[in-house]
Every structure is written in structure tokens, then in C-alpha cells.
Coordinates of C-alpha atoms and ligand atoms in Angstrom, one line a residue:
X1 CA -22.5 33.5 87.2
X2 CA -21.1 31.7 84.3
X3 CA -22.9 32.3 81.0
X4 CA -22.7 29.6 78.4
X5 CA -23.8 30.3 74.8
X6 CA -25.4 27.5 72.9
X7 CA -26.3 27.7 69.2
X8 CA -27.6 24.2 68.8
X9 CA -30.4 23.0 71.1
X10 CA -28.1 20.4 72.8
X11 CA -28.0 22.0 76.2
X12 CA -31.4 23.5 76.1
X13 CA -33.0 20.1 75.4
X14 CA -31.3 18.6 78.4
X15 CA -31.8 21.4 80.9
X16 CA -33.5 20.9 84.3
X17 CA -35.2 24.1 83.7
X18 CA -36.2 25.7 80.4
X19 CA -37.0 29.4 80.5
X20 CA -39.1 31.0 77.7
X21 CA -40.9 34.3 77.4
X22 CA -44.0 35.8 75.8
X23 CA -45.9 39.1 75.6
X24 CA -49.1 39.7 77.4
X25 CA -52.3 37.8 76.5
X26 CA -54.1 39.7 73.9
X27 CA -51.0 40.5 71.8
X28 CA -49.3 38.6 69.1
X29 CA -47.8 35.5 70.3
X30 CA -44.0 35.5 70.5
X31 CA -43.4 33.1 67.7
X32 CA -39.7 32.8 68.2
X33 CA -39.7 29.9 70.6
X34 CA -37.1 27.4 69.4
X35 CA -39.3 24.4 70.4
X36 CA -42.5 24.5 68.4
X37 CA -43.8 21.4 70.3
X38 CA -43.4 23.2 73.6
X39 CA -45.0 26.3 72.1
X40 CA -48.2 24.6 71.1
X41 CA -48.3 22.8 74.5
X42 CA -48.0 26.2 76.2
X43 CA -50.7 27.7 74.0
X44 CA -53.1 25.1 75.3
X45 CA -52.2 25.6 78.9
X46 CA -52.0 29.4 78.9
X47 CA -55.8 30.1 79.1
X48 CA -56.6 27.4 81.6
X49 CA -53.8 28.6 83.9
X50 CA -55.0 32.2 83.7
X51 CA -51.5 33.4 82.9
X52 CA -51.7 36.8 81.4
X53 CA -48.1 37.4 80.5
X54 CA -47.8 40.8 82.2
X55 CA -44.3 42.0 82.9
X56 CA -42.5 39.7 85.3
X57 CA -45.4 37.3 85.7
X58 CA -44.4 33.6 85.9
X59 CA -46.0 30.3 85.1
X60 CA -44.2 27.0 85.8
X61 CA -45.5 23.9 84.0
X62 CA -44.4 20.5 82.9
X63 CA -43.5 20.4 79.2
X64 CA -44.5 17.7 76.7
X65 CA -41.3 15.8 77.4
X66 CA -41.7 15.9 81.2
X67 CA -39.3 18.8 81.6
X68 CA -39.8 21.8 83.9
X69 CA -40.6 25.0 82.0
X70 CA -40.8 28.5 83.3
X71 CA -42.8 30.9 81.1
X72 CA -42.0 34.6 81.8
X73 CA -44.3 37.5 80.9
X74 CA -42.7 40.4 79.0
X75 CA -45.7 42.6 79.3
X76 CA -47.2 44.8 76.6
X77 CA -45.3 44.7 73.4
X78 CA -44.9 48.4 73.0
X79 CA -43.5 48.8 76.5
X80 CA -41.2 45.8 76.3
X81 CA -38.0 47.6 75.6
X82 CA -34.4 47.2 76.9
X83 CA -35.0 48.2 80.5
X84 CA -38.1 46.0 80.7
X85 CA -36.0 43.1 79.5
X86 CA -33.3 43.8 82.1
X87 CA -36.0 43.9 84.8
X88 CA -37.8 40.8 83.7
X89 CA -34.6 38.8 83.5
X90 CA -33.6 40.1 87.0
X91 CA -37.0 38.9 88.4
X92 CA -36.6 35.6 86.6
X93 CA -33.1 35.2 88.2
X94 CA -34.6 36.0 91.7
X95 CA -37.4 33.5 91.1
X96 CA -35.1 30.6 90.2
X97 CA -31.9 31.3 92.2
X98 CA -33.1 29.6 95.4
X99 CA -34.6 26.6 93.5
X100 CA -32.8 23.3 93.3
X101 CA -32.1 23.2 89.5
X102 CA -28.8 21.8 88.4
X103 CA -28.9 23.2 84.9
X104 CA -30.8 26.2 83.6
X105 CA -31.2 27.2 79.9
X106 CA -32.9 30.3 78.5
X107 CA -34.5 30.4 75.1
X108 CA -32.9 33.8 74.5
X109 CA -34.7 34.6 71.2
X110 CA -38.1 34.3 72.9
X111 CA -36.9 37.3 75.0
X112 CA -36.0 39.3 71.9
X113 CA -38.4 42.2 72.4
X114 CA -35.8 44.7 71.1
X115 CA -35.8 43.2 67.6
X116 CA -32.1 42.6 67.6
X117 CA -30.8 39.1 68.5
X118 CA -27.3 40.2 69.6
X119 CA -28.7 43.1 71.6
X120 CA -31.2 40.8 73.4
X121 CA -28.4 38.4 74.3
X122 CA -26.3 41.3 75.5
X123 CA -29.2 42.6 77.7
X124 CA -29.9 39.2 79.1
X125 CA -26.2 38.7 80.0
X126 CA -26.0 42.2 81.5
X127 CA -29.0 41.6 83.7
X128 CA -28.0 38.1 84.8
X129 CA -24.6 39.3 85.8
X130 CA -25.8 42.3 87.7
X131 CA -28.6 40.3 89.3
X132 CA -26.5 37.4 90.5
X133 CA -24.1 39.7 92.3
X134 CA -23.7 39.2 96.0
X135 CA -21.4 40.7 98.6
X136 CA -21.1 37.6 100.8
X137 CA -17.4 37.3 101.6
X138 CA -18.1 37.9 105.3
X139 CA -21.1 35.4 105.5
X140 CA -20.5 31.9 106.8
X141 CA -23.8 30.7 105.2
X142 CA -23.7 31.9 101.6
X143 CA -26.8 31.5 99.5
X144 CA -25.1 30.1 96.4
X145 CA -27.5 28.8 93.7
X146 CA -27.3 25.0 93.0
X147 CA -26.7 25.8 89.2
X148 CA -23.2 27.0 88.4
X149 CA -24.0 28.4 85.0
X150 CA -26.9 29.6 82.8
X151 CA -27.1 28.5 79.2
X152 CA -28.3 31.0 76.7
X153 CA -29.8 29.1 73.7
X154 CA -29.7 31.2 70.6
X155 CA -31.6 29.3 67.9
X156 CA -29.8 31.0 65.0
X157 CA -26.3 29.8 64.0
X158 CA -26.0 32.7 61.6
X159 CA -26.1 35.2 64.5
X160 CA -23.2 33.5 66.3
X161 CA -20.5 36.1 65.6
X162 CA -22.7 39.1 66.5
X163 CA -24.1 37.4 69.6
X164 CA -20.7 36.4 70.9
X165 CA -19.3 39.9 70.4
X166 CA -22.3 41.5 72.1
X167 CA -22.1 39.1 75.0
X168 CA -18.4 39.6 75.5
X169 CA -19.0 43.3 75.6
X170 CA -21.7 42.8 78.3
X171 CA -19.4 40.5 80.3
X172 CA -16.7 43.2 80.3
X173 CA -19.1 45.9 81.4
X174 CA -20.8 43.8 84.1
X175 CA -17.6 42.4 85.6
X176 CA -16.6 46.0 86.0
X177 CA -19.9 47.0 87.5
X178 CA -19.5 44.2 90.0
X179 CA -15.9 45.2 90.7
X180 CA -17.1 48.7 91.5
X181 CA -19.8 47.2 93.8
X182 CA -17.2 45.1 95.6
X183 CA -15.0 48.1 96.2
X184 CA -17.9 50.2 97.5
X185 CA -19.3 47.5 99.7
X186 CA -15.9 46.7 101.3
X187 CA -15.5 47.8 104.9
X188 CA -13.4 51.0 105.6
X189 CA -11.0 49.2 108.0
X190 CA -10.1 46.9 105.1
X191 CA -10.4 49.3 102.2
X192 CA -8.5 52.3 103.5
X193 CA -6.6 54.6 101.1
X194 CA -3.5 52.4 101.1
X195 CA -5.3 49.2 100.6
X196 CA -7.6 50.8 98.0
X197 CA -4.7 51.9 95.8
X198 CA -3.2 48.5 96.1
X199 CA -6.5 46.9 95.0
X200 CA -6.7 49.1 91.9
X201 CA -3.1 48.5 91.0
X202 CA -3.5 44.7 91.4
X203 CA -6.6 44.7 89.2
X204 CA -4.9 46.8 86.5
X205 CA -1.9 44.5 86.5
X206 CA -4.2 41.4 86.2
X207 CA -6.8 42.6 83.8
X208 CA -5.8 45.8 81.9
X209 CA -2.7 45.1 79.8
X210 CA -0.9 48.2 78.6
X211 CA -2.5 50.6 81.1
X212 CA 0.0 52.8 82.9
X213 CA -0.3 53.2 86.7
X214 CA 1.2 55.9 88.8
X215 CA 0.5 55.9 92.6
X216 CA 1.3 59.0 94.5
X217 CA 1.6 59.3 98.3
X218 CA 2.1 62.1 100.8
X219 CA 5.5 63.1 99.6
X220 CA 4.5 63.4 96.0
X221 CA 1.3 65.2 96.8
X222 CA 3.3 67.7 98.8
X223 CA 5.6 68.2 95.9
X224 CA 2.5 68.8 93.7
X225 CA 1.3 71.4 96.2
X226 CA -2.0 69.5 96.6
X227 CA -2.7 71.1 100.0
X228 CA -6.5 70.9 99.9
X229 CA -6.2 67.1 99.3
X230 CA -3.6 66.9 102.1
X231 CA -5.8 68.9 104.5
X232 CA -8.5 66.3 104.3
X233 CA -5.9 63.6 105.0
X234 CA -4.4 65.5 107.9
X235 CA -6.3 63.5 110.6
X236 CA -5.9 60.1 109.0
X237 CA -3.9 57.0 110.2
X238 CA -3.4 56.2 106.5
X239 CA -1.4 57.9 103.8
X240 CA -3.3 59.7 101.0
X241 CA -3.2 58.1 97.6
X242 CA -3.6 59.6 94.2
X243 CA -3.9 56.8 91.6
X244 CA -3.3 58.0 88.0
X245 CA -4.1 55.6 85.2
X246 CA -3.5 56.2 81.5
X247 CA -4.9 54.2 78.6
X248 CA -3.8 54.9 75.1
X249 CA -5.6 53.0 72.3
X250 CA -3.4 51.1 69.8
X251 CA -4.3 53.2 66.9
X252 CA -3.9 56.6 68.7
X253 CA -2.9 59.6 66.6
X254 CA -2.5 63.2 67.7
X255 CA -6.2 63.7 66.9
X256 CA -7.3 61.0 69.2
X257 CA -9.9 62.4 71.7
X258 CA -8.7 62.4 75.3
X259 CA -11.2 62.0 78.1
X260 CA -10.1 62.4 81.7
X261 CA -12.1 61.2 84.7
X262 CA -11.7 62.1 88.4
X263 CA -13.3 60.3 91.3
X264 CA -13.9 61.1 94.9
X265 CA -12.3 58.3 96.9
X266 CA -13.2 59.0 100.6
X267 CA -12.8 55.6 102.0
X268 CA -14.7 56.9 105.1
X269 CA -16.2 60.3 105.9
X270 CA -16.6 61.0 109.6
X271 CA -17.0 64.7 108.8
X272 CA -13.7 65.5 110.6
X273 CA -14.0 68.1 113.3
X274 CA -17.3 69.1 111.8
X275 CA -18.3 65.6 113.0
X276 CA -21.3 63.9 111.5
X277 CA -23.9 62.6 114.0
X278 CA -23.8 58.8 114.4
X279 CA -26.8 58.1 112.2
X280 CA -25.5 60.1 109.3
X281 CA -22.0 58.7 109.6
X282 CA -23.3 55.1 109.1
X283 CA -22.8 54.1 105.5
X284 CA -20.1 56.6 104.8
X285 CA -17.8 53.8 103.6
X286 CA -19.6 54.4 100.3
X287 CA -18.0 57.9 100.1
X288 CA -15.5 56.4 97.7
X289 CA -18.2 55.4 95.2
X290 CA -17.3 58.2 92.8
X291 CA -13.8 56.9 92.4
X292 CA -15.0 53.2 92.2
X293 CA -17.5 54.3 89.5
X294 CA -15.0 56.1 87.3
X295 CA -12.6 53.2 87.7
X296 CA -15.3 50.7 86.8
X297 CA -16.1 52.7 83.6
X298 CA -12.4 53.0 82.8
X299 CA -11.9 49.2 83.3
X300 CA -14.9 48.3 81.1
X301 CA -13.8 50.8 78.4
X302 CA -10.3 49.4 78.3
X303 CA -11.5 45.8 78.2
X304 CA -13.8 46.8 75.3
X305 CA -10.9 48.5 73.4
X306 CA -12.1 52.1 73.6
X307 CA -10.9 54.3 70.7
X308 CA -10.2 57.2 73.0
X309 CA -7.2 58.1 75.2
X310 CA -8.5 57.9 78.8
X311 CA -7.0 59.3 82.0
X312 CA -8.4 58.2 85.3
X313 CA -7.5 60.0 88.5
X314 CA -8.6 58.6 91.9
X315 CA -8.2 60.7 95.0
X316 CA -8.1 58.4 98.1
X317 CA -8.1 59.2 101.8
X318 CA -10.5 59.0 104.7
X319 CA -11.8 62.1 106.6
X320 CA -10.9 61.3 110.2
X321 CA -10.7 63.1 113.5
X322 CA -7.4 63.4 115.5
X323 CA -5.3 66.1 117.0
X324 CA -3.7 66.6 113.6
X325 CA -7.0 66.9 111.7
X326 CA -7.7 70.1 109.9
X327 CA -9.7 72.6 112.1
X328 CA -12.6 74.6 110.8
X329 CA -11.5 78.2 110.0
X330 CA -8.3 76.9 108.5
X331 CA -7.2 78.6 105.3
X332 CA -5.4 76.4 102.8
X333 CA -3.8 77.1 99.4
X334 CA -5.0 74.9 96.6
X335 CA -2.7 73.4 93.9
X336 CA -3.9 76.1 91.5
X337 CA -3.0 78.9 94.0
X338 CA -6.4 79.9 95.2
X339 CA -6.8 80.2 99.0
X340 CA -9.7 78.3 100.5
X341 CA -11.3 79.0 103.9
X342 CA -12.4 75.6 105.2
X343 CA -15.4 76.5 107.3
X344 CA -16.8 73.0 107.5
X345 CA -14.5 69.9 107.4
X346 CA -17.4 67.8 106.3
X347 CA -17.4 69.5 102.9
X348 CA -14.2 67.5 102.2
X349 CA -15.0 65.9 98.9
X350 CA -14.8 69.1 97.0
X351 CA -11.3 69.8 98.5
X352 CA -9.9 66.5 97.3
X353 CA -11.6 66.9 93.9
X354 CA -10.4 70.5 93.5
X355 CA -6.7 69.6 93.5
X356 CA -7.4 66.4 91.5
X357 CA -9.3 68.4 88.8
X358 CA -6.5 71.0 88.6
X359 CA -4.0 68.1 88.2
X360 CA -6.3 66.4 85.6
X361 CA -6.4 69.6 83.5
X362 CA -2.6 69.5 83.3
X363 CA -2.9 66.2 81.5
X364 CA -4.5 68.3 78.6
X365 CA -7.7 66.3 78.1
X366 CA -10.4 67.5 75.7
X367 CA -13.2 66.4 78.1
X368 CA -13.3 66.0 81.8
X369 CA -15.8 64.1 84.0
X370 CA -15.8 63.8 87.8
X371 CA -18.0 61.6 89.8
X372 CA -18.6 62.0 93.6
X373 CA -20.9 61.2 96.4
X374 CA -20.6 64.9 97.0
X375 CA -23.7 66.3 98.7
X376 CA -26.6 65.1 100.8
X377 CA -28.5 67.9 99.1
X378 CA -28.5 65.9 95.9
X379 CA -30.8 63.4 97.6
X380 CA -33.1 66.2 98.6
X381 CA -33.2 67.6 95.0
X382 CA -33.3 64.4 93.0
X383 CA -34.0 61.5 95.4
X384 CA -32.0 58.3 95.4
X385 CA -32.9 57.4 91.8
X386 CA -31.5 60.3 89.8
X387 CA -27.9 61.3 89.2
X388 CA -27.2 65.1 89.1
X389 CA -25.0 66.5 86.3
X390 CA -23.6 70.0 86.3
X391 CA -20.7 71.6 84.4
X392 CA -19.3 74.3 82.1
X393 CA -20.4 73.0 78.7
X394 CA -24.0 72.2 77.9
X395 CA -23.1 70.2 74.8
X396 CA -20.9 67.8 76.8
X397 CA -23.5 67.6 79.5
X398 CA -26.2 66.7 77.0
X399 CA -24.0 64.1 75.4
X400 CA -23.6 62.5 78.8
X401 CA -27.3 62.7 79.4
X402 CA -27.9 60.9 76.1
X403 CA -25.5 58.1 77.0
X404 CA -27.5 57.8 80.3
X405 CA -30.8 57.7 78.4
X406 CA -29.4 55.0 76.1
X407 CA -28.4 52.9 79.2
X408 CA -31.7 53.6 80.9
X409 CA -30.0 55.4 83.8
X410 CA -31.5 58.6 85.2
X411 CA -29.4 61.8 84.9
X412 CA -30.7 65.3 85.2
X413 CA -28.9 68.7 84.8
X414 CA -28.9 71.3 87.6
X415 CA -27.7 74.9 86.8
X416 CA -24.7 76.8 88.1
X417 CA -25.7 80.5 88.3
X418 CA -23.5 83.6 89.1
X419 CA -25.3 84.1 92.4
X420 CA -24.2 80.6 93.6
X421 CA -20.6 81.3 92.4
X422 CA -20.7 84.4 94.6
X423 CA -22.1 82.4 97.5
X424 CA -18.8 80.4 97.5
X425 CA -16.6 83.5 97.9
X426 CA -15.0 84.2 101.3
X427 CA -14.4 87.6 102.8
X428 CA -10.9 86.8 103.9
X429 CA -9.8 84.2 101.2
X430 CA -10.5 83.6 97.6
X431 CA -13.1 80.9 98.3
X432 CA -14.9 79.2 101.2
X433 CA -15.8 75.5 101.1
X434 CA -19.5 75.9 102.0
X435 CA -22.4 78.0 100.7
X436 CA -25.5 79.2 102.4
X437 CA -26.8 76.3 104.6
X438 CA -29.8 74.5 103.1
X439 CA -29.7 76.3 99.8
X440 CA -28.8 74.6 96.5
X441 CA -26.1 72.5 98.1
X442 CA -25.4 70.4 95.1
X443 CA -25.0 73.4 92.8
X444 CA -22.9 75.5 95.2
X445 CA -20.5 72.5 95.5
X446 CA -20.3 72.4 91.7
X447 CA -19.8 76.2 91.6
X448 CA -16.8 75.6 94.0
X449 CA -15.3 72.9 91.8
X450 CA -15.6 75.0 88.6
X451 CA -12.8 77.2 90.0
X452 CA -10.4 74.4 89.5
X453 CA -11.2 73.5 85.9
X454 CA -8.7 75.3 83.6
X455 CA -7.4 75.3 80.0
X456 CA -11.0 75.5 78.6
X457 CA -11.5 71.8 79.3
X458 CA -15.1 70.8 78.8
X459 CA -16.2 69.5 82.2
X460 CA -19.1 67.7 83.7
X461 CA -19.6 66.9 87.4
X462 CA -21.7 63.9 88.4
X463 CA -23.1 63.9 91.9
X464 CA -23.9 60.2 92.6
X465 CA -24.8 60.7 96.3
X466 CA -28.3 59.3 95.6
X467 CA -27.7 56.6 92.9
X468 CA -24.5 55.2 94.4
X469 CA -26.2 52.7 96.7
X470 CA -29.4 50.9 97.7
X471 CA -31.6 50.9 94.6
X472 CA -34.6 48.9 95.9
X473 CA -36.7 49.8 92.8
X474 CA -34.2 48.1 90.4
X475 CA -34.4 44.3 90.5
X476 CA -30.9 44.0 89.0
X477 CA -29.4 46.0 91.8
X478 CA -29.1 44.8 95.4
X479 CA -31.8 46.5 97.5
X480 CA -29.1 47.3 100.0
X481 CA -25.5 48.2 99.3
X482 CA -23.6 49.5 96.3
X483 CA -25.5 49.9 93.0
X484 CA -22.8 50.1 90.4
X485 CA -25.0 52.5 88.5
X486 CA -23.5 55.1 86.1
X487 CA -20.7 52.7 85.2
X488 CA -22.7 51.7 82.2
X489 CA -23.4 55.3 81.2
X490 CA -19.8 56.3 81.5
X491 CA -18.6 53.2 79.6
X492 CA -21.0 54.1 76.8
X493 CA -19.5 57.6 76.7
X494 CA -16.0 56.2 76.8
X495 CA -16.6 53.8 73.9
X496 CA -19.2 55.9 72.1
X497 CA -21.6 53.0 72.5
X498 CA -19.5 50.6 70.5
Ligands
LIG1 N1 -20.1 62.5 101.6 C1 -21.0 63.6 102.0 C2 -22.2 63.7 101.1 C3 -23.3 62.7 101.4 C4 -24.1 62.9 102.5 C5 -23.5 61.7 100.5 C6 -25.2 62.0 102.7 C7 -24.6 60.8 100.7 C8 -25.4 61.0 101.8 C9 -20.2 64.9 101.9 O1 -18.9 64.8 102.2 C10 -20.8 65.8 102.9 O2 -20.7 65.6 104.1 N2 -21.4 66.9 102.4 C11 -22.0 67.9 103.3 C12 -21.7 69.2 102.7 C13 -22.1 70.4 103.6 C14 -21.3 70.3 104.9 C15 -21.9 71.6 102.9 C16 -23.5 67.6 103.3 O3 -24.1 67.2 102.2 O4 -24.1 67.7 104.3
LIG2 MN1 -18.4 65.1 104.2
LIG3 ZN1 -17.9 63.0 101.8

């Protein structure tokens, strides 16, 4: 959706639909409506229409000049914070997107429940862009709204600079969130490893000037001794791809902080010989969501001129069955030299990540983050709403949790204990790739990964198996399909909230 900023009432006055907001009934009236005439008209109507102004409640009426007006409830003043605003705007978008308006204008400052004009404009933009997302390329009948853009009227010319900057930042973040969603929603026959790498390369070339791209295939991975990664690819019709992106800020010095990210890019997970039953296999195109998430965050951070050096490593393959696929009981030597007994070929994500983490540590980052749809156990532990975080440095984990909190995304730490490290030891090899069935699956997976983090790098692992898709409780996410969550949190970490 195109967002147009308006600092004089020109577009607002002419709009087919004017959108304004207010708190709930018994609280101070939101006195920041730009149109005082409209405001007094609404005051008169409000009680007769029994409109209470609770969060997401709507009232449509005809304004004093015959225009259509939508009043939106922001709810109780003390609860009306950033997330409430995102949700209210999302519901507003849902309410109007199927209506036949040609032009829509929002009185943005009437929605300023965060007491910061630029922040309010940023949040409105963010929510509109996330809410108007659709994955409709395979639909003949697309439900495109009749209006082509939404005008945000900011009745304060002095705020122009700050608002423009904040809105541009939100546009960069949400175009990246939506890019992540597109990748995750794409079908596995279209977005296989080779096509995926090409899609990333094309996006970098088009949108991320100055970012270095290196794409590695089977021959390069063999040279790098990434045998765990290759073992997952052994049954595939497509070559493995490791995409290595590097961003260096313009003002980099030798003290510039370096953050590396690694993403699980399983374009489809059949389970391999440890085959998933049909019902559990459905939806496994989303098993590359970790890589799409770290790429989305990388993209947004680069567009918003992050002050940090950022390395992004995406491990791409599918996990397929064929006569050449890896058999359970195989023992494979990792890039770091540890031998791994592969008892279950469905625990494949950790194999790809293991070699990628070891490779990432060689880039000498100060901080390391990986994101992956790694375990079904994560859904058992934390549901589909909460992202799990584990790692080797509580300070770094807490920092990430704070970024999540700031972005209103749920993230909770799970422990790694010595007993679970022991659970990943094999009798005949250094490690095995599964722990005790049905016991702490998310944490034993992280305990496995920990063996591949070296050089004292501070590492955090994000299991996004739950939050990666179908967030029916969030009105700014599609109820079915890729969520794009965690991109905002990681972008915040990569730009330090700037
Ligand atoms: N991609 C799956 C994890 C997953 C499962 C994510 C369901 C979302 C929903 C992963 O590769 C996997 O299959 N993990 C196994 C590990 C087990 C064999 C130790 C799992 O969770 O069952
Ligand atoms: Mn699997
Ligand atoms: Zn998987």
C-alpha cells in the first residue's frame, strides 16, 4: 500500500473517507483532531450512537460537510500503547479494505496515543504495511482495495522532518517484513535452494547497494568440509546453497561492532528417510523461515544504515528422500572436526546450522544470532505465540529480549543445562543429532548447536518454529501463512533501535 504524507489539510479535506480516533467514553477527549468542526459534530453524535470508543470499536457517520467519517476507538488511555495502536490500525484497515472508497485519509495525530508524533506516524505506517500484505500471486481473483494509497495527515508542519524520517524507517522495516513473508509463503517447487539463492542475490543487487554477496554451491561446501550440511542435501534434486552477505557501514573503524546472523533455509523438510507423516509434512515449505527472517532483518538494517558490520549466512537445501539420501545411523564429520551420529534424518536443521555456525565464527563476529524453525517441541513449550531464545551469554540474550519487548514481540529464554549437553553425546561418535525423545527438545537442539560456536563468540539461538507462521491473534499478521515476526526485533538489535 502506498502511504502519502500530508502536512496541510489539502488531501484530508477532499478524502472519500476520513479516519479519526478517540479514547474510550469516560476519558479525556482526544483533543488533537485537526478539524474542530468535525470534532464538535462527533461529540454531539457520540452519546446518541452509543459509541464507547473501546479498542477497535468503529462508528461511521456523515460529517458536517457531507463527508464519510470513520471514528475508531483507541480504548482506555493507560492501555493505549504502541501495540494497541498497531492492532487498532490493523483492524481499521480490515474494516475499510473491502469498501469502495477511492481516497482514504487518516488524521494521524488523533491516533497519537504514544505522545510522540513521529512515533505515532511510524507505528501507523508499520501496521498499515503489515496489514495490507497479501500473498495472492497464484489467485486469479485478487481482492485488491479500490483505494491505491492511504494519506496520513499530520497537522503539524513543524514535525515534518521527524515524521518523514520515522515513516521512511518504518517503510524500510515493513518492506523487509513483507519480503520475508513472500519468501516463506512461496511454494517449494518454485523456491528451491537454487532459486532461493538467486532471489536473495537479485534483491541485494536491486535494493542493497554496497552489500557483498558470495554464493557457495556443492563444490565450495565440499572444499569447506561442511559435511553435515552436505549430508542433508544428499537426497536433493537441487544443489545446496550457502549465501554469505556482508555489510560494512560507511564509517566503520576497527572498533565497529560486528554481528553475524545464521539462518536455517530448509526450502522443504520431508524428514528424509526418517520420513514425516503426511499431516506433519504439510506446511514444511516454511522450514526456511529462519533464513528469511535473518535476511529480512539484515535488509531492513542495511536500508536504515546500521552502524554495525553485519554478516548474514543462509544455509539452503531441502531435506528429501532418494537412494542417495543420508541413512539414519550414518556418522558424518562436521566442519569443526566433530563426528556426528545421525540417528534421525528429520533432525536436519541443526546439521545445516552446525556447519554454518562454525563458518560464521570464522568471520570473527563479536555477536552471533541464529534463527530457525528448529523443533516441534518449541510449540509444545511456548505455543505458537512465543519465540524461544537460548545461548551461551545471558547478557546478549537479555539484550535481545529487550529488543523484542520494545517491538512488542514475545521472546522467552529456555536454559541449556549440563545434563542436556550429555544427552547429545553418542557412545560411538562425539555427538548424536537427537536427545531423549519427548524431553526438552528445543533445549537439547540448542545444546547440540553450542558445540559449533567457537572463539568465545556471544551466541543466541532463536527457535521460531511457533512464531514463524499463522498468527491468528495478531490482526496485522495474516491469520494463515508467514508472519514475518522477529524481523522487527532483529532489526532493532542491528540498528540499536535507531
Ligand atoms: N522443521 C522441523 C521442526 C518443526 C516441526 C517446526 C513442526 C515446526 C513444526 C525440524 O526439522 C524437525 O523435524 N524437528 C524434529 C526433531 C526431532 C526429530 C528430534 C521434531 O521437532 O520433531
Ligand atoms: Mn526435520
Ligand atoms: Zn526442519
